[in-house]
Coordinates of C-alpha atoms and ligand atoms in Angstrom, one line a residue:
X227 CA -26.4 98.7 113.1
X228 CA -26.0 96.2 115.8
X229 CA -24.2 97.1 119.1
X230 CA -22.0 94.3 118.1
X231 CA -20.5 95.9 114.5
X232 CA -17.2 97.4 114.8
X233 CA -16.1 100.9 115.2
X234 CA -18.5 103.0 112.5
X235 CA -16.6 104.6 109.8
X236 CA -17.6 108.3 109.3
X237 CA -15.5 110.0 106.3
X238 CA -18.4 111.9 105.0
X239 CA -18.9 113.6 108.8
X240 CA -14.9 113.8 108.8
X241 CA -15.0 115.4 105.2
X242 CA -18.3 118.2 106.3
X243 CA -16.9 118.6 109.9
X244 CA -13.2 120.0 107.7
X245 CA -15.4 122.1 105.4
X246 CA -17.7 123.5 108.1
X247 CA -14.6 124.7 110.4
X248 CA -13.2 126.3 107.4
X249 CA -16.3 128.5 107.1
X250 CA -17.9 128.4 110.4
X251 CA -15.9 128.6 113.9
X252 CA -15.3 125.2 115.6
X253 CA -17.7 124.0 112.5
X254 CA -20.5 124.1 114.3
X255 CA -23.5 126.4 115.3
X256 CA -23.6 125.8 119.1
X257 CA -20.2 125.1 121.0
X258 CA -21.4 122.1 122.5
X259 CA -22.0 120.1 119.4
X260 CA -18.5 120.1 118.3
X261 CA -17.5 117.5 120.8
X262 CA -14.6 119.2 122.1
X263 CA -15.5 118.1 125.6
X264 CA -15.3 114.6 124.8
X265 CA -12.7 114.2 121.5
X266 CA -13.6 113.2 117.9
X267 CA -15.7 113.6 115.1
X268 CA -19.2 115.3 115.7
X269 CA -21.6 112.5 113.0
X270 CA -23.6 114.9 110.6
X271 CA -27.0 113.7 111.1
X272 CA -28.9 113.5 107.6
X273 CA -32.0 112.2 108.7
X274 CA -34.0 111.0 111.6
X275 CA -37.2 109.0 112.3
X276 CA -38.6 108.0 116.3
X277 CA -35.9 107.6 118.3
X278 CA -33.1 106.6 115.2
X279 CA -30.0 109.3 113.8
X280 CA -28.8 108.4 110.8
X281 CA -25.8 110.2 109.6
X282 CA -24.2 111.3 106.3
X283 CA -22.6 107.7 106.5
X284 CA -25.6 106.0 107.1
X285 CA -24.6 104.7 110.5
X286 CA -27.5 104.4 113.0
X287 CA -27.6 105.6 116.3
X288 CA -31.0 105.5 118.9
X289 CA -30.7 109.3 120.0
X290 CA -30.2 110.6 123.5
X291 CA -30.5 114.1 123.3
X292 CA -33.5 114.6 121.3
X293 CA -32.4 118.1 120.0
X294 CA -31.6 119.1 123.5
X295 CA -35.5 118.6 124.9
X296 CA -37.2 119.6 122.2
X297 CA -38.4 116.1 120.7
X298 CA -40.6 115.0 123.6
X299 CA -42.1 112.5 120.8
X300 CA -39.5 111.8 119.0
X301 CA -38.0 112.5 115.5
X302 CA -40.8 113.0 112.5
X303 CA -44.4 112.2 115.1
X304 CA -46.7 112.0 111.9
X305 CA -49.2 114.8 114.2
X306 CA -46.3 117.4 113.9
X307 CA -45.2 116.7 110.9
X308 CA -48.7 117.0 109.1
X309 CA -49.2 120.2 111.4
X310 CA -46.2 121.5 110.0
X311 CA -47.1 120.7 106.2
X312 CA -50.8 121.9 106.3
X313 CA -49.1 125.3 108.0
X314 CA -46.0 125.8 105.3
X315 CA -48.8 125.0 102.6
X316 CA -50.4 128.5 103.7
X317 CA -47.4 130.8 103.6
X318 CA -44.3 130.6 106.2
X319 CA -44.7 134.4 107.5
X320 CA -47.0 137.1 107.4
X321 CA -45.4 139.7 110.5
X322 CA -49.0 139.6 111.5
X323 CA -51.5 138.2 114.0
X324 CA -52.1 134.6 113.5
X325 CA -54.7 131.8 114.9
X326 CA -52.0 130.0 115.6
X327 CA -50.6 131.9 117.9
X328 CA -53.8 132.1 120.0
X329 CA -54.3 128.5 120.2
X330 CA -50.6 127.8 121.5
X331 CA -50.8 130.7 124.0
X332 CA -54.1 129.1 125.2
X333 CA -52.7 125.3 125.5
X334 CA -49.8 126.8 127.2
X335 CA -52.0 128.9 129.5
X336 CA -54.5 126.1 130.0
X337 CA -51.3 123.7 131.1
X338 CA -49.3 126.5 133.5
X339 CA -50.2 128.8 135.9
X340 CA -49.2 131.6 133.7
X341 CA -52.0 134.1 133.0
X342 CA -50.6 135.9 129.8
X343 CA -48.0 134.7 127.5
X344 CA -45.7 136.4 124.8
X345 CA -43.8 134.2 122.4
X346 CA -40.5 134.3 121.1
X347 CA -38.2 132.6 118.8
X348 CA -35.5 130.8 121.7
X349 CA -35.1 130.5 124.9
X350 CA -32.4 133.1 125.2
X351 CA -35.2 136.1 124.1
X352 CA -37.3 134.3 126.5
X353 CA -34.9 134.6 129.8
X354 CA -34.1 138.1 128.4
X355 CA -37.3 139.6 128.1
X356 CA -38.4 138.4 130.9
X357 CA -35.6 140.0 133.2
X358 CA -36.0 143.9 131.5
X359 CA -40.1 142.9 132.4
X360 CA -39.3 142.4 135.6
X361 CA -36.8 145.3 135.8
X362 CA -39.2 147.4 134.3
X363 CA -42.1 146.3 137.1
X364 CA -40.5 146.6 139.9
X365 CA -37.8 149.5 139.1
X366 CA -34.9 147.7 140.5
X367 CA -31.8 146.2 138.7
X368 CA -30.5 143.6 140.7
X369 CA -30.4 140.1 139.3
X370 CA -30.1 136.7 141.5
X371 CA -29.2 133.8 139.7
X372 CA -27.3 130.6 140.8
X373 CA -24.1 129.1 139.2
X374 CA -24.7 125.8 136.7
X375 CA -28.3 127.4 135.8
X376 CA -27.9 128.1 132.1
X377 CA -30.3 130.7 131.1
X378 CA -29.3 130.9 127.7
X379 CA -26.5 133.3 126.4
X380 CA -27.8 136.8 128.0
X381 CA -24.9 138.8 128.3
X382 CA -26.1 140.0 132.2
X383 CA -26.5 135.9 132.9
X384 CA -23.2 134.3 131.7
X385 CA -22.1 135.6 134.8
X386 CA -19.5 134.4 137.4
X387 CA -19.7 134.7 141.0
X388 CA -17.6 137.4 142.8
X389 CA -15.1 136.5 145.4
X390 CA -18.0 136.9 148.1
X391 CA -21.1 135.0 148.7
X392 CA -23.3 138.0 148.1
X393 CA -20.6 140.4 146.2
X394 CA -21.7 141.1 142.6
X395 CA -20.7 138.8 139.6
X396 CA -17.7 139.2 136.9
X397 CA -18.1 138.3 133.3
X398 CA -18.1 134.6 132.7
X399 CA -17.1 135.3 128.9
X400 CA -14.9 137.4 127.1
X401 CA -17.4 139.9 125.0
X402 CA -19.8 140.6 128.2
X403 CA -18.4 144.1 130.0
X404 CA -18.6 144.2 133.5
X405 CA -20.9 146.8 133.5
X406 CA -23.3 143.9 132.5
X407 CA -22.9 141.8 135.1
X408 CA -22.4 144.5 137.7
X409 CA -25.8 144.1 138.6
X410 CA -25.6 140.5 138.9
X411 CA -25.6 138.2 141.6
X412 CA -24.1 134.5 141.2
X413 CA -25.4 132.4 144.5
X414 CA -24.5 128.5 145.2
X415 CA -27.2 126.0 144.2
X416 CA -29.5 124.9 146.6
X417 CA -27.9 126.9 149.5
X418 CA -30.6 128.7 151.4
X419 CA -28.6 130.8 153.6
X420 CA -26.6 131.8 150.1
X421 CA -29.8 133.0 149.0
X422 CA -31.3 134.4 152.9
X423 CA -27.4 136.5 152.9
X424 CA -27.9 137.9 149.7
X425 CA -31.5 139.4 150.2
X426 CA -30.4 140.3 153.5
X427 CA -27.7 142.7 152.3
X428 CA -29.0 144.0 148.8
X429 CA -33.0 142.4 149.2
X430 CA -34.6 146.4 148.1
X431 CA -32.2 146.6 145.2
X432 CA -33.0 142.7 143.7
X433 CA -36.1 142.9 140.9
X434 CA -35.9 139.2 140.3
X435 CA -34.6 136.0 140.9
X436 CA -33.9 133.1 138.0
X437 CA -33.7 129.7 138.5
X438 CA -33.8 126.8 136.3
X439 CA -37.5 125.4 138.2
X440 CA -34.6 122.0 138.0
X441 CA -31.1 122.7 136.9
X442 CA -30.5 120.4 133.9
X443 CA -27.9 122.4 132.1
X444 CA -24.9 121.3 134.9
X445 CA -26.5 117.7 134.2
X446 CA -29.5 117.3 136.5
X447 CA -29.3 118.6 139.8
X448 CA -32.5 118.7 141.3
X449 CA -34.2 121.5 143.3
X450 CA -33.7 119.9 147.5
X451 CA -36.8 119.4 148.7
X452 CA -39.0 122.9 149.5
X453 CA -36.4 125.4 147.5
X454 CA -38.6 126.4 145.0
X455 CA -41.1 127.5 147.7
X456 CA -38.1 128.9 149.8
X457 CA -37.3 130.9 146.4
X458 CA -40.5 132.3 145.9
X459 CA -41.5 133.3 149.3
X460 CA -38.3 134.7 150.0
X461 CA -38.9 137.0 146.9
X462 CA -42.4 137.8 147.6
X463 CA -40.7 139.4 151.2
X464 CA -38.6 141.2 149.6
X465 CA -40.8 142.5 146.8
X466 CA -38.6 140.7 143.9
X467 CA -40.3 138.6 141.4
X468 CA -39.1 135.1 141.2
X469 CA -39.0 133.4 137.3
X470 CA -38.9 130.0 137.0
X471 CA -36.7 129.1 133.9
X472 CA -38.9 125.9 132.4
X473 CA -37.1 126.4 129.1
X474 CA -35.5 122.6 129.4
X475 CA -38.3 121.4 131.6
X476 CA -41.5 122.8 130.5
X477 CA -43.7 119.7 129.3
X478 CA -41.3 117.8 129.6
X479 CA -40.9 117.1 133.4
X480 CA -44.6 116.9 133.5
X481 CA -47.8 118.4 131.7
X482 CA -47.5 121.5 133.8
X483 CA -43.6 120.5 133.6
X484 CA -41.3 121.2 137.0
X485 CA -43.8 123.2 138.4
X486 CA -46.6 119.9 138.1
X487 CA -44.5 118.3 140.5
X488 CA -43.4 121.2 143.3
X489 CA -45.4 124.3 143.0
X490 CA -48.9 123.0 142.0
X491 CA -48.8 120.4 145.0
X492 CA -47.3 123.0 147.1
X493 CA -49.6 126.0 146.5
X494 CA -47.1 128.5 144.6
X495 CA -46.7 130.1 141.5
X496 CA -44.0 131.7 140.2
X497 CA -43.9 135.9 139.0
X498 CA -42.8 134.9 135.5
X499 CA -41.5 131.8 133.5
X500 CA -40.2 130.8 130.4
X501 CA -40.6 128.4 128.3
X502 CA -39.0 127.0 124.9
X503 CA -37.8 123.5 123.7
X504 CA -40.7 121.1 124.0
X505 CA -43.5 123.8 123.0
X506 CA -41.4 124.4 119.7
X507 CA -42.1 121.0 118.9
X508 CA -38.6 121.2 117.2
X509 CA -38.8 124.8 115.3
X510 CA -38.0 128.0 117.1
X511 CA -40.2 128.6 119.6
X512 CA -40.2 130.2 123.2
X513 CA -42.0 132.3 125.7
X514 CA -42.1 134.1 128.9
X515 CA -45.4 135.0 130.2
X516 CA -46.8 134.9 134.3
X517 CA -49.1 137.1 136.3
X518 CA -51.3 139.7 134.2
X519 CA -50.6 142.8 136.1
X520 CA -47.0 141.8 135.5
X521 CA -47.0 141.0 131.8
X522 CA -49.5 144.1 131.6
X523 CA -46.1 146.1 131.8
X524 CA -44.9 144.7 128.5
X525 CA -45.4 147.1 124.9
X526 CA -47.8 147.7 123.5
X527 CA -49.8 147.6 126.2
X528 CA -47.4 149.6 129.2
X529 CA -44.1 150.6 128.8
X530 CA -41.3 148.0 128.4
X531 CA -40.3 147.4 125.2
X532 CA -39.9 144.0 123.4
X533 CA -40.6 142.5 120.1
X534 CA -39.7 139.8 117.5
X535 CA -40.0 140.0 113.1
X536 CA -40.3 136.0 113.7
X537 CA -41.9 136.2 117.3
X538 CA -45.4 133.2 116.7
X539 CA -43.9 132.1 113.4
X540 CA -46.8 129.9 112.2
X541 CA -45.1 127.4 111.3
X542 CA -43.2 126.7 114.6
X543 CA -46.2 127.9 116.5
X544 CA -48.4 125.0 114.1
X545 CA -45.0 122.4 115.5
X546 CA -45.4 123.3 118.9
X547 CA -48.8 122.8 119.1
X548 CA -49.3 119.6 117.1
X549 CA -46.3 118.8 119.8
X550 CA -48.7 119.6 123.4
X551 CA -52.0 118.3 121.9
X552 CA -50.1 115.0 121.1
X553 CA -48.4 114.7 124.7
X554 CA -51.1 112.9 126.3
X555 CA -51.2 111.1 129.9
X556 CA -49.9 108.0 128.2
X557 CA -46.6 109.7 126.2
X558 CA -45.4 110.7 129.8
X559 CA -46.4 107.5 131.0
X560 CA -43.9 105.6 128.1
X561 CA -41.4 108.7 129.0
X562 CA -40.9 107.3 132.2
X563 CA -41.0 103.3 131.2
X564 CA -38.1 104.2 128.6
X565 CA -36.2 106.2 131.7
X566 CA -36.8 103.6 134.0
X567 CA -35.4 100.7 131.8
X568 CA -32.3 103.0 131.1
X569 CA -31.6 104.0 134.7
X570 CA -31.9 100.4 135.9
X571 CA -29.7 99.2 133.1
X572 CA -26.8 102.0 134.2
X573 CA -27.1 101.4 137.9
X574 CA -26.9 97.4 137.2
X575 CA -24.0 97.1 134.8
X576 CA -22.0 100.6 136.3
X577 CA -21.8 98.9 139.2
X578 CA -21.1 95.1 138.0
X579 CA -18.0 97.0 136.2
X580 CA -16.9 98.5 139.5
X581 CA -18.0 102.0 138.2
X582 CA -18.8 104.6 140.7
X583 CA -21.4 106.5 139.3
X584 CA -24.7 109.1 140.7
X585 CA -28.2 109.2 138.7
X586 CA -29.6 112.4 139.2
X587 CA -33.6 112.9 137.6
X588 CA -36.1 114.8 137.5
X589 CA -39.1 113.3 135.9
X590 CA -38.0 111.4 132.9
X591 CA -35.0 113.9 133.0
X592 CA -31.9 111.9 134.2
X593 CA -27.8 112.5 134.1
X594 CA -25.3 110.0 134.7
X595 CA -22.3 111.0 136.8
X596 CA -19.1 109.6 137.2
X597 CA -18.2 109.9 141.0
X598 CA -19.1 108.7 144.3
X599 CA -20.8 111.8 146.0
X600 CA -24.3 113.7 145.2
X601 CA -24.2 116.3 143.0
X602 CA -26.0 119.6 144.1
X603 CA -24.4 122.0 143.5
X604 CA -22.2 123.5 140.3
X605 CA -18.7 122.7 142.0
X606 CA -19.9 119.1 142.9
X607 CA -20.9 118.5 139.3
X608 CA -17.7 119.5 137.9
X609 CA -15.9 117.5 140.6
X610 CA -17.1 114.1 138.3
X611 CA -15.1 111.8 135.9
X612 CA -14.6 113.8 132.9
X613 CA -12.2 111.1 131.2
X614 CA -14.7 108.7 132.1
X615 CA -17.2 110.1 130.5
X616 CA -15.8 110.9 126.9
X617 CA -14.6 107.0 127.5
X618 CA -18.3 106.2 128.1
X619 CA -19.3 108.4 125.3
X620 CA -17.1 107.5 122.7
X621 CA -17.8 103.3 123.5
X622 CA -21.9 103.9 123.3
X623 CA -20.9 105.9 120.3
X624 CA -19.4 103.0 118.6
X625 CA -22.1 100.7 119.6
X626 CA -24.9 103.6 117.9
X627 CA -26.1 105.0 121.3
X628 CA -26.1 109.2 120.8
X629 CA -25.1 110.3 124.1
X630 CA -24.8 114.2 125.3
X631 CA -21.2 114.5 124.4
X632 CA -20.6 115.9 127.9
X633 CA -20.6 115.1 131.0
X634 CA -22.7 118.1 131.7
X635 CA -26.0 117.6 130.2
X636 CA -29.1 115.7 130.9
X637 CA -29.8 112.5 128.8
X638 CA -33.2 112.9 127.4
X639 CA -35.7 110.2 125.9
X640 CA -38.9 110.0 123.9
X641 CA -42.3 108.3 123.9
X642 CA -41.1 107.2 120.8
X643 CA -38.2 105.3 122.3
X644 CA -39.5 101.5 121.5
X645 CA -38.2 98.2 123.1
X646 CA -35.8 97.7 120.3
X647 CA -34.1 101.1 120.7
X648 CA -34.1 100.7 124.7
X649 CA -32.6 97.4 124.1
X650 CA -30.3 98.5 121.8
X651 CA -29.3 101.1 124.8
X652 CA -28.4 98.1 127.4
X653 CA -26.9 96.0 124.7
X654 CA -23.8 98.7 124.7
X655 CA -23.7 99.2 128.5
X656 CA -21.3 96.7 129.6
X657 CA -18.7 97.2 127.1
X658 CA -19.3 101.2 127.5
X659 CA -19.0 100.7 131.4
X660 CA -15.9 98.7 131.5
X661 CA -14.1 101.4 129.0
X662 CA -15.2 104.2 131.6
X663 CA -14.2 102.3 134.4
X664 CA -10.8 101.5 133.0
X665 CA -10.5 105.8 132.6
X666 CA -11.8 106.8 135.8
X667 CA -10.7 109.4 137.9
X668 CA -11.3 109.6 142.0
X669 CA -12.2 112.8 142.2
X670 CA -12.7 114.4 146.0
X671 CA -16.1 115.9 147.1
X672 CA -15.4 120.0 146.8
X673 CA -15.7 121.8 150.4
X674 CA -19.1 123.5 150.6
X675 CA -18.7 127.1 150.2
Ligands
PLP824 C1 -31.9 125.8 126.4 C2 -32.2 126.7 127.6 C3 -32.2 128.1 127.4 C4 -31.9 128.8 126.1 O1 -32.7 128.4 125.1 P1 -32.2 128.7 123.6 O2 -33.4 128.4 122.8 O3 -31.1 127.8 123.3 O4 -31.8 130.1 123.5 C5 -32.6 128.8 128.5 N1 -32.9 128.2 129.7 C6 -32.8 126.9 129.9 C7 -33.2 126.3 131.2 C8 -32.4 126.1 128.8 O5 -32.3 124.8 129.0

């Protein structure tokens, strides 16, 4: 479709979006898919190839979420998909060891500065596991997370912060007691003397510490410069582990992900980390793994239990590493020609069309918000253009450009991503900017806390 064709019609999404909300609630299987944040019909996707969605109507759109992270080289990469054949060929699941699971441990291992790994089937297990681990090591309970890091849907992380800076958390769902997020501590991001206060007052009850290693799940807010290394030393004083979430940015930001860029020119490693998305390679795939004597804590080998029937499926363990062995030096390198071209595009024709607007990256990683102020925290974030956005949205939409449908999300390209589809991209810009400008909102920079 060119970005000139009118307004795609979409009956056979509107007809499977009606018969999935009668049987499925909001008719979709993760909340953020149903567009409710920016109006409309979701577009069933039937197929996809490189950096094209086509959907049940056979409209074409050049994809910007890429599953969320996962497809770090794009839809169908002829590597993973042959990985994935020759592994289904052999059986799907035996609920025993596997050489595939050793070989993507060891890539993993041989890319991070984890020592031992366990896999998982999602991200969620991942986070999880890996705060009973460190729970179980260090016999505290405490948790320290910060507010706009998404960890996945653990019932002691969809937490709110308390009325205090370092005053324990109330549920931020209905479902989750309090008695799960008692022990949870909600902090501002990047706010050092948030996190200095709250290790201060409670720093001999606190056995860990999450962060995202860069928050891309309020949009991307990156780490200021030095807070990861403020994070970790300030939990090696205190004797808490600190666990770098690299679900969203683990090969992605990098070959050794977020931590390539901070921690391995710094000097520091994280206690544990997680990882999911890319190393899936678009199956369900995740892990959490870090130092040995920590991970030596986990069953079978010492006491804290955890387990999965799926946990090193081989086919998503064949996915994900078909996926790493194929991300070479030159897929980041075209990760960041594609990001480039897109971010230049934005800034150039946001601001010919009077749009006030922030790009926020890390890596190839970027967000777009709608206001005139940095974002760096969770309450700056939500203090952006919402109407804008879904304006934005719903105009790239029309022109077949797949945004996030939220404001909220990191936009996230491929090596696949070829001139054509870039192009395609800039094509819809101006039109897209204009209908955002025409719907934006000043919205006022929110006190810091
Ligand atoms: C996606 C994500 C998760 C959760 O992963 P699921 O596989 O969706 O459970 C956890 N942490 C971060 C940083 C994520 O981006």
């Amino acid at each position: 479709m060119s970005p000139t064709a009118t307004t795609p019609s979409t009956p056979a999404s509107e007809a499977l979006f009606s018969r999935a909300r009668a049987v499925t609630p909001g008719g979709v299987n993760s909340p953020v898919r149903a567009f409710n944040a920016v109006g409309g019909t979701p577009r069933f996707i039937r197929s996809a190839s490189g950096p094209w969605l086509t959907d049940v109507d056979g409209n074409e759109y050049v994809d910007l979420i890429c599953s969320w992270g996962p497809m770090l080289l794009g839809h169908g990469h002829p590597a993973v998909l042959d990985a994935v054949r020759e592994a289904v060929g052999r059986g799907t699941s035996y609920g025993t060891p596997t050489e595939g699971e050793v070989a993507l441990v060891e890539a993993i291992v041989a890319r991070t500065p984890v020592e031992r790994l366990r896999l998982v089937s999602s991200g969620t297990e991942a986070t999880m596991s890996a705060i009973r681990l460190a729970r179980g090591f260090t016999g505290r309970d405490v948790v320290v997370k910060f507010a706009g890091c998404y960890h996945g849907h653990v019932d002691s992380l969809l937490a709110s912060a308390g009325s205090g800076l370092t005053t324990f958390s109330i549920p931020g769902t209905p479902g989750v007691p309090a008695s799960s997020t008692e022990l949870t501590l909600v902090l501002p991001y990047n706010d050092r003397e948030a996190v200095a206060a709250a290790f201060a007052e409670h720093g001999d009850r606190i056995a860990c510490l999450i962060t995202e290693a860069a928050p891309g799940n309020m949009g991307v807010v990156p780490p200021a410069p030095g807070f990861n290394r403020f994070l970790a030393e300030t939990c090696r004083a205190h004797g808490a582990l600190f666990i770098s979430d690299e679900v969203m940015t683990g090969f992605r930001v990098s070959k050794a992900g977020q931590w390539g860029t901070d921690g391995a020119v710094e000097g520091w490693v994280p206690d544990l980390m997680t990882f999911g998305k890319v190393m899936g390679g678009g199956l369900p795939a995740a892990a959490f793994g870090g130092r040995a004597d920590v991970m030596a804590h986990l069953a079978p080998e010492g006491p804290v239990y955890q387990a999965g029937t799926l946990a090193g499926n081989p086919v998503a363990t064949a996915a994900g590493l078909a996926t790493l062995t194929a991300a070479t030096d030159e897929v980041y390198a075209r990760l960041d020609v594609v990001a480039d071209a897109l971010r230049a595009g934005i800034a150039d024709t946001f601001t010919a069309a009077g749009l006030p607007h922030v790009i926020q990256s890390t890596g190839s990683m970027f967000s777009v918000f709608l206001t005139d102020h940095p974002v760096t925290s969770f309450a700056e974030a939500q203090a952006t253009s919402v109407p804008a956005y879904a304006a934005l949205f719903h105009s790239m939409l029309d022109q077949g450009v797949h945004l996030p449908p939220s404001a909220f999300e990191a936009w996230f390209v491929s090596s696949s991503h070829d001139d054509r589809a870039v192009q395609q991209v800039l094509d819809a810009l101006p039109a897209a900017a204009r209908a955002a400008a025409s719907r934006y909102t000043a919205t006022r920079r929110p006190e810091s806390e």
